[in-house]
Coordinates of C-alpha atoms in Angstrom, one line a residue:
Chain H
M578 CA 24.3 2.9 -19.2
I579 CA 21.0 1.7 -20.8
S580 CA 22.0 -1.9 -20.7
R581 CA 23.0 -1.6 -17.0
L582 CA 19.6 0.0 -16.2
K583 CA 17.8 -2.8 -18.1
E584 CA 19.7 -5.4 -16.1
K585 CA 18.1 -3.8 -13.1
G586 CA 14.6 -4.1 -14.6
A587 CA 14.2 -0.8 -16.4
G588 CA 11.7 -0.8 -19.2
D589 CA 12.3 0.2 -22.8
L590 CA 13.7 3.7 -22.4
L591 CA 14.5 4.2 -26.1
K592 CA 10.8 4.2 -26.9
C593 CA 10.5 7.5 -24.9
I594 CA 9.3 10.4 -27.1
Q595 CA 9.8 13.0 -24.3
C596 CA 6.1 13.9 -24.4
G597 CA 6.0 14.7 -20.7
S598 CA 2.8 12.7 -19.8
C599 CA 4.8 11.3 -16.9
T600 CA 5.8 14.7 -15.5
S601 CA 2.4 16.3 -16.0
S602 CA 0.9 13.4 -13.9
C603 CA 3.6 13.3 -11.3
I604 CA 2.6 14.3 -7.8
V605 CA 6.1 14.9 -6.7
N606 CA 6.7 17.3 -9.6
A607 CA 3.5 19.1 -8.6
V608 CA 5.1 20.1 -5.3
N609 CA 8.7 20.4 -6.5
E610 CA 9.6 21.0 -10.2
Y611 CA 13.1 19.8 -9.6
F612 CA 11.9 16.2 -9.7
N613 CA 11.0 15.6 -13.3
P614 CA 10.6 12.0 -14.7
R615 CA 10.7 13.3 -18.4
R616 CA 14.1 14.9 -17.7
I617 CA 15.3 11.8 -15.8
I618 CA 14.7 9.7 -18.9
G619 CA 15.9 12.4 -21.2
S620 CA 19.3 12.7 -19.5
I621 CA 19.8 9.0 -20.0
V622 CA 18.7 8.5 -23.5
K623 CA 19.8 11.8 -25.0
F624 CA 23.0 12.4 -23.0
N625 CA 23.9 9.0 -21.7
R626 CA 24.3 10.6 -18.3
L627 CA 23.1 9.5 -14.8
P628 CA 20.4 12.0 -13.9
D629 CA 21.3 14.3 -11.0
Q630 CA 17.8 14.1 -9.6
D631 CA 17.3 12.0 -6.5
P632 CA 15.4 8.8 -7.5
W633 CA 14.4 8.4 -3.8
L634 CA 12.0 11.4 -4.1
C635 CA 9.6 9.3 -6.3
S636 CA 6.4 8.3 -4.5
S637 CA 6.1 5.1 -6.6
C638 CA 2.5 5.9 -7.3
S639 CA 2.8 4.4 -10.8
I640 CA 0.7 7.0 -12.5
C641 CA 3.5 7.6 -15.0
V642 CA 3.4 3.8 -15.8
E643 CA -0.3 3.9 -16.4
R644 CA -0.3 7.1 -18.5
C645 CA 2.8 6.6 -20.6
P646 CA 1.6 6.4 -24.3
Q647 CA 4.8 4.6 -25.2
R648 CA 4.7 2.0 -22.4
V649 CA 8.2 3.0 -21.2
N650 CA 7.5 2.4 -17.5
P651 CA 9.3 5.4 -16.0
L652 CA 8.9 4.0 -12.5
S653 CA 11.0 0.9 -13.5
V654 CA 13.8 3.3 -14.6
I655 CA 13.6 5.2 -11.3
M656 CA 13.8 2.0 -9.3
A657 CA 16.7 0.8 -11.4
L658 CA 18.5 4.2 -10.7
R659 CA 18.0 3.6 -7.0
M660 CA 19.8 0.3 -7.3
I661 CA 22.6 1.7 -9.5
K662 CA 23.2 4.6 -7.1
Y663 CA 23.3 2.3 -4.2
E664 CA 25.9 0.1 -6.0
N665 CA 27.9 3.2 -6.8
G666 CA 28.1 4.0 -3.1
D667 CA 25.4 6.6 -2.8
A668 CA 23.7 6.0 0.5
P669 CA 19.9 5.6 0.3
P670 CA 17.8 7.4 2.9
S671 CA 18.5 6.0 6.4
R672 CA 14.8 5.2 6.7
V673 CA 15.2 2.3 4.2
F674 CA 17.7 0.6 6.5
E675 CA 15.6 1.2 9.5
L676 CA 12.7 -0.7 7.9
I677 CA 15.0 -3.6 7.0
E678 CA 16.5 -3.7 10.5
Q679 CA 13.0 -3.8 12.0
I680 CA 12.1 -6.7 9.7
K681 CA 15.2 -8.5 10.9
K682 CA 14.2 -7.9 14.5
T683 CA 10.5 -8.9 14.5
G684 CA 9.6 -9.9 10.9
L685 CA 7.5 -6.8 10.6
A686 CA 8.6 -3.5 9.1
F687 CA 7.3 -1.3 12.0
P688 CA 7.7 -1.5 15.7
L689 CA 4.7 -2.1 18.0
S690 CA 4.0 1.2 19.9
N691 CA 3.2 1.0 23.6
E692 CA -0.2 2.5 22.9
A693 CA -1.0 -0.1 20.2
Y694 CA 0.3 -2.9 22.5
E695 CA -2.2 -1.8 25.3
K696 CA -5.0 -1.4 22.8
R697 CA -4.3 -4.9 21.3
R698 CA -4.6 -6.4 24.8
S699 CA -7.8 -4.6 25.7
L700 CA -9.4 -5.7 22.4
G701 CA -8.3 -9.3 22.9
L702 CA -6.2 -9.4 19.7
P703 CA -3.7 -12.2 19.2
E704 CA 0.0 -11.9 20.2
L705 CA 2.2 -10.5 17.4
E706 CA 5.4 -12.5 18.1
M707 CA 6.8 -14.5 15.2
D708 CA 8.2 -17.9 16.0
E709 CA 12.0 -18.2 16.3
E710 CA 12.4 -20.6 13.4
S711 CA 10.5 -18.2 11.0
L712 CA 12.4 -15.2 12.2
K713 CA 15.7 -17.0 11.6
E714 CA 14.7 -17.8 8.0
V715 CA 13.7 -14.1 7.4
K716 CA 17.0 -12.9 8.8
K717 CA 18.9 -15.3 6.6
I718 CA 17.3 -14.0 3.5
L719 CA 18.1 -10.5 4.4
S720 CA 21.7 -11.1 5.5
E721 CA 22.4 -13.1 2.3
A722 CA 21.2 -10.0 0.4
G723 CA 23.8 -8.0 2.2
F724 CA 21.6 -6.4 4.9
Chain S
M110 CA -14.2 -21.9 1.7
S111 CA -11.4 -20.9 4.0
M112 CA -9.1 -17.8 3.3
T113 CA -5.7 -16.7 4.4
L114 CA -5.8 -13.4 6.2
Y115 CA -2.8 -11.1 5.7
L116 CA -3.2 -8.0 7.8
G117 CA 0.2 -6.4 7.1
C118 CA 2.7 -4.7 9.4
L119 CA 1.1 -1.2 9.8
I120 CA -2.3 -2.4 10.7
R121 CA -1.0 -4.9 13.3
T122 CA 1.5 -2.5 14.9
L123 CA -0.4 0.8 14.6
Y124 CA -4.1 0.3 14.0
P125 CA -5.5 -2.5 16.2
E126 CA -9.0 -0.9 15.8
V127 CA -8.8 -1.8 12.1
E128 CA -7.7 -5.3 12.9
K129 CA -10.6 -5.7 15.2
A130 CA -12.9 -4.4 12.5
V131 CA -11.6 -7.0 10.1
Y132 CA -12.3 -9.8 12.5
E133 CA -15.8 -8.4 13.1
V134 CA -16.5 -8.3 9.4
L135 CA -15.2 -11.8 8.7
G136 CA -17.1 -13.2 11.7
R137 CA -20.3 -11.5 10.8
I138 CA -20.3 -12.6 7.1
G139 CA -19.2 -16.1 8.1
V140 CA -15.8 -16.3 6.4
V141 CA -13.5 -18.9 7.9
F142 CA -9.8 -17.8 7.8
E143 CA -6.4 -18.6 9.0
E144 CA -3.5 -16.3 9.8
P145 CA -0.1 -18.0 9.2
K146 CA 2.0 -17.2 12.3
G147 CA 5.3 -17.4 10.5
A148 CA 4.5 -14.9 7.7
S149 CA 6.7 -11.8 7.5
C150 CA 6.5 -8.3 6.1
C151 CA 5.9 -8.5 2.3
A152 CA 8.7 -5.9 1.9
P153 CA 7.2 -3.3 -0.5
L154 CA 9.2 -0.6 -2.1
G155 CA 11.8 0.3 0.4
L156 CA 13.5 -3.0 0.3
F157 CA 12.5 -3.8 -3.3
S158 CA 14.3 -0.8 -4.5
L159 CA 17.6 -2.2 -3.2
S160 CA 17.2 -5.9 -3.7
K161 CA 14.6 -7.4 -5.9
N162 CA 15.9 -10.8 -5.0
A163 CA 15.5 -10.4 -1.3
W164 CA 11.9 -9.1 -1.9
L165 CA 11.2 -12.1 -4.0
R166 CA 12.7 -14.6 -1.6
L167 CA 10.8 -13.2 1.4
N168 CA 7.5 -13.5 -0.5
E169 CA 8.4 -17.0 -1.8
R170 CA 8.7 -17.9 1.9
N171 CA 5.4 -16.2 2.7
M172 CA 3.7 -18.0 -0.2
R173 CA 4.7 -21.4 1.1
L174 CA 2.7 -20.6 4.2
F175 CA -0.5 -19.6 2.3
Q176 CA -2.9 -22.5 1.7
S177 CA -5.8 -20.5 0.2
T178 CA -6.8 -17.2 -1.4
V179 CA -5.0 -14.4 0.4
L180 CA -7.1 -11.6 1.7
T181 CA -5.0 -8.4 2.1
V182 CA -6.2 -5.5 4.3
C183 CA -3.5 -3.0 3.0
D184 CA -3.3 -2.4 -0.7
D185 CA 0.4 -2.0 -0.6
C186 CA 0.6 -5.7 0.6
F187 CA -1.8 -6.6 -2.1
A188 CA 0.5 -5.1 -4.8
S189 CA 3.7 -6.5 -3.3
L190 CA 2.3 -10.1 -2.8
S191 CA 0.5 -10.3 -6.2
D192 CA 3.5 -8.9 -8.1
A193 CA 5.8 -11.3 -6.4
F194 CA 3.5 -14.3 -6.9
K195 CA 3.1 -13.5 -10.6
I196 CA 6.9 -13.5 -11.1
L197 CA 7.2 -16.8 -9.0
S198 CA 4.5 -18.4 -11.0
E199 CA 6.2 -17.6 -14.3
K200 CA 9.7 -18.4 -13.1
N201 CA 8.9 -21.8 -11.5
N202 CA 5.8 -22.7 -13.5
V203 CA 3.8 -23.3 -10.3
R204 CA 0.3 -22.5 -9.2
V205 CA 0.2 -19.5 -6.9
P206 CA -2.5 -18.4 -4.5
E207 CA -4.9 -15.7 -5.6
V208 CA -4.5 -12.4 -3.7
K209 CA -7.7 -10.4 -3.0
P210 CA -7.7 -6.8 -1.8
F211 CA -10.2 -5.9 0.9
G212 CA -12.4 -3.6 -1.2
K213 CA -12.9 -6.2 -4.0
F214 CA -13.5 -8.9 -1.4
M215 CA -16.2 -6.8 0.3
L216 CA -17.9 -6.0 -3.0
E217 CA -18.0 -9.7 -4.0
K218 CA -19.3 -10.8 -0.6
L219 CA -22.0 -8.1 -0.5
E220 CA -23.1 -9.0 -4.0
E221 CA -23.0 -12.7 -3.4
K222 CA -25.1 -12.5 -0.3
G223 CA -27.3 -9.7 -1.7
L224 CA -26.6 -7.5 1.3
R225 CA -27.5 -3.8 1.6
F226 CA -27.4 -1.9 4.9
S227 CA -29.5 0.9 6.3
F228 CA -28.8 4.5 5.1
K229 CA -26.3 6.3 7.4
G230 CA -26.1 9.6 5.5
L231 CA -22.3 9.8 6.1
R232 CA -20.4 11.4 3.2
C233 CA -17.2 9.6 2.5
A234 CA -14.3 10.8 0.3
V235 CA -12.3 7.8 -1.0
Q236 CA -8.5 8.0 -0.9
H237 CA -7.8 5.5 -3.7
S238 CA -4.6 3.7 -3.1
C239 CA -2.1 3.9 -5.9
H240 CA -0.9 0.4 -5.6
L241 CA -4.3 -1.1 -6.0
L242 CA -5.0 0.7 -9.2
R243 CA -1.6 1.0 -11.0
P244 CA -0.2 -0.5 -13.0
A245 CA -3.5 -2.0 -13.9
R246 CA -4.1 -5.3 -12.2
N247 CA -7.7 -5.9 -13.3
V248 CA -9.0 -5.1 -9.9
D249 CA -10.6 -1.7 -10.7
N250 CA -10.6 0.9 -13.4
A251 CA -7.3 2.8 -13.0
E252 CA -8.7 6.2 -14.2
N253 CA -12.2 5.9 -12.7
P254 CA -12.1 3.5 -9.7
M255 CA -15.5 2.4 -8.5
V256 CA -15.0 -0.7 -6.2
V257 CA -14.7 1.1 -2.9
K258 CA -17.4 3.6 -3.8
N259 CA -19.8 0.7 -4.7
V260 CA -19.0 -1.0 -1.4
L261 CA -19.7 2.2 0.5
E262 CA -23.1 2.6 -1.2
K263 CA -24.1 -0.9 -0.3
L264 CA -23.0 -0.3 3.3
G265 CA -25.3 2.8 3.5
Y266 CA -22.8 5.6 3.0
I267 CA -22.6 8.4 0.4
P268 CA -19.3 8.3 -1.6
V269 CA -18.4 11.9 -2.8
S270 CA -16.3 12.8 -5.8
Y271 CA -13.6 15.5 -5.5
V272 CA -10.8 17.3 -7.4
S273 CA -7.5 15.4 -7.4
E274 CA -9.2 12.2 -6.4
L275 CA -6.6 10.0 -8.1
D276 CA -3.6 11.9 -6.6
C277 CA -1.2 9.9 -4.5
C278 CA -1.0 10.8 -0.8
G279 CA 2.8 10.8 -0.9
G280 CA 3.1 8.2 1.9
L281 CA 6.0 6.4 0.4
V282 CA 8.1 9.4 -0.4
F283 CA 11.3 9.1 1.7
E284 CA 12.1 12.8 1.9
E285 CA 10.2 14.3 4.7
K286 CA 9.5 17.8 3.5
M287 CA 8.3 16.6 0.1
R288 CA 6.2 13.9 1.8
D289 CA 4.5 16.5 4.0
A290 CA 3.9 18.9 1.1
I291 CA 2.1 16.2 -0.9
A292 CA 0.1 15.1 2.1
R293 CA -1.1 18.7 2.8
R294 CA -2.1 19.1 -0.8
K295 CA -4.1 16.0 -0.7
A296 CA -5.7 16.8 2.7
E297 CA -6.8 20.2 1.3
A298 CA -8.5 18.5 -1.6
L299 CA -10.2 16.1 0.7
E300 CA -11.4 18.8 3.1
K301 CA -12.9 20.8 0.2
S302 CA -14.9 17.7 -0.9
G303 CA -17.5 18.3 1.7
A304 CA -17.1 14.8 3.1
D305 CA -17.5 13.9 6.7
C306 CA -14.6 11.5 6.6
V307 CA -11.9 10.0 4.4
V308 CA -12.0 6.3 3.6
T309 CA -9.1 4.2 2.3
T310 CA -8.0 0.6 1.9
C311 CA -4.3 1.3 2.3
S312 CA -2.6 1.6 5.7
H313 CA 0.1 3.9 4.3
C314 CA -2.5 6.3 3.0
M315 CA -4.1 6.0 6.5
R316 CA -1.0 6.9 8.3
Q317 CA 0.0 9.7 5.9
L318 CA -3.5 11.4 5.9
K319 CA -4.0 11.0 9.6
S320 CA -0.9 13.1 10.1
V321 CA -2.4 16.1 8.3
S322 CA -6.1 15.8 7.7
R323 CA -8.7 17.6 9.9
L324 CA -11.2 14.9 8.7
P325 CA -11.3 11.5 10.4
V326 CA -9.4 9.0 8.3
L327 CA -10.9 5.5 8.3
H328 CA -10.2 2.1 6.8
L329 CA -13.1 0.6 4.8
A330 CA -13.1 -2.3 7.3
Q331 CA -14.1 0.1 10.1
L332 CA -17.2 1.4 8.2
S333 CA -18.0 -2.2 7.0
A334 CA -18.0 -3.4 10.6
L335 CA -20.0 -0.4 11.8
S336 CA -22.8 -1.1 9.2
M337 CA -22.8 -4.7 10.3
G338 CA -23.4 -3.8 13.9
A339 CA -20.0 -3.9 15.6
N340 CA -19.3 -1.9 18.7
P341 CA -18.2 1.6 17.4
E342 CA -15.8 2.2 20.3
E343 CA -13.9 -1.1 19.6
I344 CA -13.5 -0.4 15.9
G345 CA -12.3 3.2 16.4
I346 CA -15.4 5.1 15.3
S347 CA -15.6 8.4 17.2
E348 CA -18.6 10.0 18.9
I349 CA -18.3 13.0 16.6
L350 CA -18.6 10.8 13.6
L351 CA -21.6 8.9 15.1
R352 CA -23.4 12.1 15.7
R353 CA -23.2 13.0 12.1
M354 CA -25.0 9.8 11.0
V355 CA -28.6 8.9 10.5
N356 CA -29.4 5.5 12.1
P357 CA -25.9 5.2 13.7

């Protein structure tokens, strides 16, 4: 499993000494103890098991990366777990696909609200529309990635 | 020297007042810029989590449109673009444009021009954006960030320190309940700081904190434009906030 994670960009998990610097800094753990980066890495390196915790709960704030004394990069492990779970058929949160769909539609990840549209007009801000050729290129990149 | 302005999706679709503030600032300090029409979303973590390759290709496409140093107004865009450009530069052995986050850009400009603005007496609690600071990209001190605070001081505001200052706002957590719990925790810390408003340079932090905070949440560009004399109404500065200021 470790080699599969590394293929997906995970850092050097075997250097982990289970000190818990990641978990004690983790903001998600502070509101819900179930999410525990130390245990996520522990279950992989000690038990060779896919952790049962949901990698999509991570806020990606990277404080675990900054504070890890062993330079393990726990975030990279969590991101690799997202990819592996996706490949194993575990659906990511629907929000992820909504963002991707929106990029395919307009080139931007968020839709323009009516309120913002009116405000843009009253402030004299430029039109948002992306040219057709560019949008085609963006769509192509995303559809070739399977989206 | 001309710059490439990259405003990012959230600011353009949700916060036109911030976009207006950015144009005001750039105009007033005399920075020439272009905004490539064909640039797309830089696809930060949602997409990146599923396909690193798609993320990289989207930003390789963006990079081809950028002819000069890229000024980002959202720190999430800063992180996504600079991480992608670094990989592309190593992979293809090519020169890539520099990416500059708004806070750093302001500090450099204010220092270069020796600018200091009149005292406004407004107390500001900074919501430091995670992706500007971590993992360290040599923009600011990751454990004791000072860039935005120094800019605020030069603009005439009072940066205040508070407990949990480095904590993430939770804006990129996909699970709603957890995201809200983290936001409320952060909003509480900000409210206890005694500040009149919250200031950030990340549009995700803005959106997340605006949803829960009783304090006004502003982008640094708005306060920069205000100090430089822009029309408060156009850049989204409320009457209530103006009344709290000395020399508004």
